[in-house]
Amino acid sequence: MAPTVGEPVDAVLSRQLEELAHRAWPPLRELRFGGWMLRESAGSSRRGNSVWARGNVDDVAAALAVVREFYAPVGLPATVQITPVSRPSGIHQALDTAGFDDTGPTDVCAADLTDLIGRLAAGAPGDARIGADNGSRGTNLLDAVLLDAMDGIWLDVAAQVLETFAGQRNGTLRVLENLTVPAAYALCALDGVPVAVGRGVVDGDWLGVYSMATLPAARGRGAARAVLARLAAWAADAGASRAYLQVEQTSTAARRLYAALGFRPVYRYSYRRSTC
């Protein structure tokens, strides 16, 4: 389990991963208030529409009043992302007092990229076969490809699983248009039918894994592994040596998969949202 607020954490690595995640999902609009960054992205994703409490503010109550004023005109609740390295140190108690609820924890996990590629190559019992032998079509064959940009098929698969590509699609596409780091999109088909997608970004020596989605009927067949394998190979070719991803605490199957692939929790964050 990842360290949470009040527990020992690798502060340097945690701050680095938050910086990486910010560049991997840049907000459409931002406002700096003291050491905080207020982010708004047309409602697309919680990260893109929350405060990054990366530094100190002189008065938390006054800062929260500014936060409410920032989000009110666009019809969004005042929301603050809380990590073990959020500032100031008493911010979680201040949010309790101000009536901010907790929308549930997410773990940020990291892995060695070479180790990840090796584990992916080893496969897992029950996985469909990976290859491109046309004579084997119709026999549980996985075929994953890498795209330079999202196409209609990729978006259609993602939208069936991820709200960011369904009801929040317009804002999401605008966010991804603003990326300043290299990105790639993996699409996996099972017996010729698209069933899984994922998005990767390379920032320095890190691969960031995002937008992992597998259609329910294809889960447990190795599609997510095939997507990760494509993204990991692409990132290694680009010079990356480490990988990170975010997984919600309630995503039991995903957590098992990522743990088996060598991802280890670094820290835990949650979103605190104003209820008044």
GROMACS .gro file of C-alpha atoms in nm:
model
  276
    1MET     CA    1   0.000   0.000   0.000
    2ALA     CA    2   0.131   0.346  -0.089
    3PRO     CA    3   0.218   0.598   0.183
    4THR     CA    4  -0.055   0.854   0.243
    5VAL     CA    5  -0.077   1.186   0.430
    6GLY     CA    6   0.118   1.169   0.757
    7GLU     CA    7   0.320   0.859   0.661
    8PRO     CA    8   0.689   0.842   0.558
    9VAL     CA    9   0.736   0.892   0.185
   10ASP     CA   10   1.014   0.945  -0.067
   11ALA     CA   11   0.950   1.318  -0.094
   12VAL     CA   12   1.196   1.383  -0.379
   13LEU     CA   13   1.054   1.107  -0.599
   14SER     CA   14   0.696   1.199  -0.509
   15ARG     CA   15   0.748   1.561  -0.613
   16GLN     CA   16   0.920   1.450  -0.933
   17LEU     CA   17   0.629   1.225  -1.025
   18GLU     CA   18   0.379   1.505  -0.961
   19GLU     CA   19   0.578   1.731  -1.193
   20LEU     CA   20   0.575   1.459  -1.459
   21ALA     CA   21   0.201   1.406  -1.422
   22HIS     CA   22   0.139   1.778  -1.457
   23ARG     CA   23   0.324   1.788  -1.790
   24ALA     CA   24   0.146   1.470  -1.902
   25TRP     CA   25  -0.193   1.635  -1.842
   26PRO     CA   26  -0.144   2.013  -1.881
   27PRO     CA   27  -0.444   2.224  -1.773
   28LEU     CA   28  -0.626   2.444  -2.021
   29ARG     CA   29  -0.622   2.732  -1.773
   30GLU     CA   30  -0.416   2.791  -1.462
   31LEU     CA   31  -0.378   3.051  -1.189
   32ARG     CA   32  -0.090   3.067  -0.944
   33PHE     CA   33  -0.175   3.175  -0.590
   34GLY     CA   34   0.126   3.165  -0.363
   35GLY     CA   35   0.270   2.815  -0.395
   36TRP     CA   36  -0.056   2.670  -0.525
   37MET     CA   37  -0.152   2.617  -0.887
   38LEU     CA   38  -0.524   2.630  -0.966
   39ARG     CA   39  -0.604   2.419  -1.275
   40GLU     CA   40  -0.914   2.415  -1.495
   41SER     CA   41  -0.970   2.199  -1.803
   42ALA     CA   42  -1.337   2.226  -1.900
   43GLY     CA   43  -1.430   1.955  -1.651
   44SER     CA   44  -1.203   1.692  -1.808
   45SER     CA   45  -1.041   1.479  -1.536
   46ARG     CA   46  -1.005   1.551  -1.167
   47ARG     CA   47  -0.635   1.637  -1.201
   48GLY     CA   48  -0.708   1.898  -1.467
   49ASN     CA   49  -0.974   2.063  -1.252
   50SER     CA   50  -0.811   2.075  -0.910
   51VAL     CA   51  -0.556   2.267  -0.711
   52TRP     CA   52  -0.198   2.144  -0.716
   53ALA     CA   53  -0.086   2.235  -0.365
   54ARG     CA   54   0.280   2.216  -0.451
   55GLY     CA   55   0.397   2.497  -0.220
   56ASN     CA   56   0.300   2.712   0.073
   57VAL     CA   57   0.032   2.979   0.104
   58ASP     CA   58   0.025   3.236   0.385
   59ASP     CA   59  -0.339   3.178   0.480
   60VAL     CA   60  -0.514   2.852   0.384
   61ALA     CA   61  -0.864   2.988   0.452
   62ALA     CA   62  -0.801   3.287   0.226
   63ALA     CA   63  -0.649   3.062  -0.039
   64LEU     CA   64  -0.957   2.837  -0.034
   65ALA     CA   65  -1.177   3.143  -0.086
   66VAL     CA   66  -0.975   3.219  -0.402
   67VAL     CA   67  -1.013   2.855  -0.509
   68ARG     CA   68  -1.392   2.876  -0.478
   69GLU     CA   69  -1.395   3.199  -0.679
   70PHE     CA   70  -1.179   3.037  -0.949
   71TYR     CA   71  -1.405   2.736  -1.007
   72ALA     CA   72  -1.749   2.890  -0.949
   73PRO     CA   73  -1.780   3.072  -1.287
   74VAL     CA   74  -1.726   2.745  -1.478
   75GLY     CA   75  -1.967   2.547  -1.262
   76LEU     CA   76  -1.706   2.322  -1.102
   77PRO     CA   77  -1.670   2.237  -0.732
   78ALA     CA   78  -1.365   2.372  -0.554
   79THR     CA   79  -1.128   2.072  -0.548
   80VAL     CA   80  -0.780   2.026  -0.404
   81GLN     CA   81  -0.546   1.737  -0.486
   82ILE     CA   82  -0.379   1.614  -0.167
   83THR     CA   83  -0.055   1.415  -0.157
   84PRO     CA   84   0.189   1.341   0.126
   85VAL     CA   85   0.403   1.630  -0.005
   86SER     CA   86   0.122   1.888  -0.037
   87ARG     CA   87   0.181   2.223   0.128
   88PRO     CA   88   0.133   2.376   0.378
   89SER     CA   89   0.179   2.083   0.613
   90GLY     CA   90  -0.157   2.133   0.788
   91ILE     CA   91  -0.359   2.152   0.468
   92HIS     CA   92  -0.555   1.830   0.529
   93GLN     CA   93  -0.683   1.953   0.867
   94ALA     CA   94  -0.774   2.287   0.710
   95LEU     CA   95  -0.975   2.107   0.442
   96ASP     CA   96  -1.157   1.906   0.707
   97THR     CA   97  -1.254   2.228   0.880
   98ALA     CA   98  -1.362   2.389   0.552
   99GLY     CA   99  -1.595   2.100   0.464
  100PHE     CA  100  -1.402   1.935   0.180
  101ASP     CA  101  -1.489   1.566   0.134
  102ASP     CA  102  -1.258   1.291   0.003
  103THR     CA  103  -1.336   1.134  -0.336
  104GLY     CA  104  -1.116   0.828  -0.283
  105PRO     CA  105  -0.746   0.742  -0.300
  106THR     CA  106  -0.522   0.671  -0.597
  107ASP     CA  107  -0.175   0.516  -0.581
  108VAL     CA  108   0.116   0.637  -0.793
  109CYS     CA  109   0.341   0.343  -0.876
  110ALA     CA  110   0.682   0.314  -1.044
  111ALA     CA  111   0.879   0.037  -1.210
  112ASP     CA  112   1.213  -0.025  -1.380
  113LEU     CA  113   1.144  -0.026  -1.753
  114THR     CA  114   1.382  -0.311  -1.841
  115ASP     CA  115   1.226  -0.527  -1.570
  116LEU     CA  116   0.878  -0.433  -1.694
  117ILE     CA  117   0.961  -0.532  -2.052
  118GLY     CA  118   1.100  -0.866  -1.932
  119ARG     CA  119   0.790  -0.946  -1.728
  120LEU     CA  120   0.564  -0.851  -2.016
  121ALA     CA  121   0.757  -1.074  -2.254
  122ALA     CA  122   0.715  -1.368  -2.015
  123GLY     CA  123   0.339  -1.340  -2.046
  124ALA     CA  124   0.087  -1.489  -1.804
  125PRO     CA  125  -0.122  -1.809  -1.789
  126GLY     CA  126  -0.447  -1.765  -1.982
  127ASP     CA  127  -0.322  -1.482  -2.203
  128ALA     CA  128  -0.422  -1.491  -2.567
  129ARG     CA  129  -0.136  -1.539  -2.811
  130ILE     CA  130   0.040  -1.228  -2.938
  131GLY     CA  131   0.136  -1.214  -3.302
  132ALA     CA  132   0.033  -1.126  -3.653
  133ASP     CA  133  -0.011  -1.467  -3.818
  134ASN     CA  134  -0.323  -1.418  -4.030
  135GLY     CA  135  -0.372  -1.790  -4.045
  136SER     CA  136  -0.434  -1.791  -3.672
  137ARG     CA  137  -0.719  -1.539  -3.676
  138GLY     CA  138  -1.019  -1.649  -3.480
  139THR     CA  139  -0.806  -1.839  -3.226
  140ASN     CA  140  -0.768  -1.582  -2.950
  141LEU     CA  141  -0.490  -1.386  -3.117
  142LEU     CA  142  -0.386  -1.047  -2.979
  143ASP     CA  143  -0.246  -0.784  -3.213
  144ALA     CA  144  -0.132  -0.451  -3.065
  145VAL     CA  145  -0.021  -0.156  -3.277
  146LEU     CA  146   0.127   0.182  -3.192
  147LEU     CA  147  -0.028   0.503  -3.324
  148ASP     CA  148   0.129   0.849  -3.342
  149ALA     CA  149  -0.209   1.006  -3.269
  150MET     CA  150  -0.556   0.901  -3.156
  151ASP     CA  151  -0.782   0.784  -3.434
  152GLY     CA  152  -1.156   0.719  -3.432
  153ILE     CA  153  -1.119   0.352  -3.338
  154TRP     CA  154  -0.889   0.432  -3.044
  155LEU     CA  155  -1.133   0.696  -2.919
  156ASP     CA  156  -1.433   0.467  -2.956
  157VAL     CA  157  -1.272   0.197  -2.741
  158ALA     CA  158  -1.154   0.448  -2.481
  159ALA     CA  159  -1.497   0.611  -2.461
  160GLN     CA  160  -1.661   0.279  -2.371
  161VAL     CA  161  -1.452   0.258  -2.053
  162LEU     CA  162  -1.319   0.604  -1.961
  163GLU     CA  163  -1.541   0.904  -1.884
  164THR     CA  164  -1.260   1.137  -1.993
  165PHE     CA  165  -1.311   1.014  -2.350
  166ALA     CA  166  -1.690   0.992  -2.328
  167GLY     CA  167  -1.876   1.275  -2.155
  168GLN     CA  168  -1.557   1.479  -2.113
  169ARG     CA  169  -1.419   1.416  -2.463
  170ASN     CA  170  -1.408   1.777  -2.588
  171GLY     CA  171  -1.207   1.900  -2.292
  172THR     CA  172  -0.982   1.594  -2.301
  173LEU     CA  173  -0.891   1.643  -2.666
  174ARG     CA  174  -0.810   2.007  -2.599
  175VAL     CA  175  -0.583   1.906  -2.311
  176LEU     CA  176  -0.397   1.650  -2.523
  177GLU     CA  177  -0.349   1.906  -2.800
  178ASN     CA  178  -0.144   2.108  -2.549
  179LEU     CA  179   0.107   1.833  -2.471
  180THR     CA  180   0.470   1.939  -2.489
  181VAL     CA  181   0.613   1.589  -2.434
  182PRO     CA  182   0.622   1.304  -2.688
  183ALA     CA  183   0.312   1.083  -2.680
  184ALA     CA  184   0.205   0.754  -2.837
  185TYR     CA  185  -0.122   0.563  -2.843
  186ALA     CA  186  -0.149   0.183  -2.836
  187LEU     CA  187  -0.448  -0.009  -2.973
  188CYS     CA  188  -0.497  -0.381  -2.919
  189ALA     CA  189  -0.732  -0.610  -3.114
  190LEU     CA  190  -0.843  -0.957  -3.011
  191ASP     CA  191  -0.917  -1.174  -3.313
  192GLY     CA  192  -0.937  -0.858  -3.521
  193VAL     CA  193  -1.177  -0.673  -3.289
  194PRO     CA  194  -1.040  -0.361  -3.110
  195VAL     CA  195  -1.066  -0.424  -2.735
  196ALA     CA  196  -0.803  -0.220  -2.547
  197VAL     CA  197  -0.612   0.108  -2.559
  198GLY     CA  198  -0.347   0.297  -2.369
  199ARG     CA  199  -0.156   0.623  -2.390
  200GLY     CA  200   0.211   0.680  -2.313
  201VAL     CA  201   0.424   0.991  -2.270
  202VAL     CA  202   0.802   1.007  -2.247
  203ASP     CA  203   0.946   1.281  -2.027
  204GLY     CA  204   1.322   1.252  -1.969
  205ASP     CA  205   1.393   0.895  -1.863
  206TRP     CA  206   1.033   0.829  -1.756
  207LEU     CA  207   0.746   0.659  -1.937
  208GLY     CA  208   0.410   0.776  -1.808
  209VAL     CA  209   0.127   0.528  -1.867
  210TYR     CA  210  -0.221   0.675  -1.900
  211SER     CA  211  -0.570   0.603  -2.035
  212MET     CA  212  -0.545   0.226  -1.996
  213ALA     CA  213  -0.881   0.076  -2.092
  214THR     CA  214  -0.997  -0.274  -2.182
  215LEU     CA  215  -1.351  -0.361  -2.286
  216PRO     CA  216  -1.520  -0.581  -2.021
  217ALA     CA  217  -1.564  -0.882  -2.252
  218ALA     CA  218  -1.189  -0.894  -2.322
  219ARG     CA  219  -1.056  -0.857  -1.969
  220GLY     CA  220  -0.825  -1.123  -1.833
  221ARG     CA  221  -0.705  -1.219  -2.182
  222GLY     CA  222  -0.377  -1.025  -2.187
  223ALA     CA  223  -0.492  -0.720  -2.385
  224ALA     CA  224  -0.369  -0.472  -2.123
  225ARG     CA  225  -0.030  -0.648  -2.121
  226ALA     CA  226  -0.011  -0.620  -2.500
  227VAL     CA  227  -0.086  -0.248  -2.482
  228LEU     CA  228   0.177  -0.197  -2.212
  229ALA     CA  229   0.431  -0.395  -2.412
  230ARG     CA  230   0.389  -0.163  -2.711
  231LEU     CA  231   0.419   0.149  -2.496
  232ALA     CA  232   0.718   0.014  -2.303
  233ALA     CA  233   0.909  -0.079  -2.620
  234TRP     CA  234   0.840   0.265  -2.768
  235ALA     CA  235   0.960   0.437  -2.450
  236ALA     CA  236   1.277   0.226  -2.430
  237ASP     CA  237   1.361   0.320  -2.788
  238ALA     CA  238   1.313   0.685  -2.686
  239GLY     CA  239   1.566   0.646  -2.403
  240ALA     CA  240   1.337   0.594  -2.104
  241SER     CA  241   1.449   0.366  -1.821
  242ARG     CA  242   1.164   0.395  -1.570
  243ALA     CA  243   0.787   0.392  -1.583
  244TYR     CA  244   0.507   0.528  -1.366
  245LEU     CA  245   0.129   0.506  -1.361
  246GLN     CA  246  -0.168   0.587  -1.139
  247VAL     CA  247  -0.421   0.330  -1.023
  248GLU     CA  248  -0.728   0.386  -0.807
  249GLN     CA  249  -0.756   0.188  -0.486
  250THR     CA  250  -1.085   0.036  -0.601
  251SER     CA  251  -0.934  -0.100  -0.927
  252THR     CA  252  -0.853  -0.442  -0.782
  253ALA     CA  253  -0.772  -0.627  -1.105
  254ALA     CA  254  -0.553  -0.345  -1.238
  255ARG     CA  255  -0.365  -0.327  -0.909
  256ARG     CA  256  -0.292  -0.701  -0.923
  257LEU     CA  257  -0.170  -0.675  -1.281
  258TYR     CA  258   0.059  -0.380  -1.218
  259ALA     CA  259   0.204  -0.536  -0.904
  260ALA     CA  260   0.280  -0.855  -1.099
  261LEU     CA  261   0.459  -0.643  -1.360
  262GLY     CA  262   0.689  -0.488  -1.100
  263PHE     CA  263   0.514  -0.158  -1.028
  264ARG     CA  264   0.563  -0.055  -0.666
  265PRO     CA  265   0.361   0.215  -0.483
  266VAL     CA  266   0.545   0.542  -0.421
  267TYR     CA  267   0.270   0.757  -0.267
  268ARG     CA  268  -0.107   0.793  -0.248
  269TYR     CA  269  -0.316   1.098  -0.334
  270SER     CA  270  -0.682   1.190  -0.322
  271TYR     CA  271  -0.908   1.476  -0.425
  272ARG     CA  272  -1.076   1.686  -0.159
  273ARG     CA  273  -1.391   1.856  -0.289
  274SER     CA  274  -1.593   2.137  -0.135
  275THR     CA  275  -1.940   2.028  -0.028
  276CYS     CA  276  -2.070   2.380   0.037
   0.00000   0.00000   0.00000
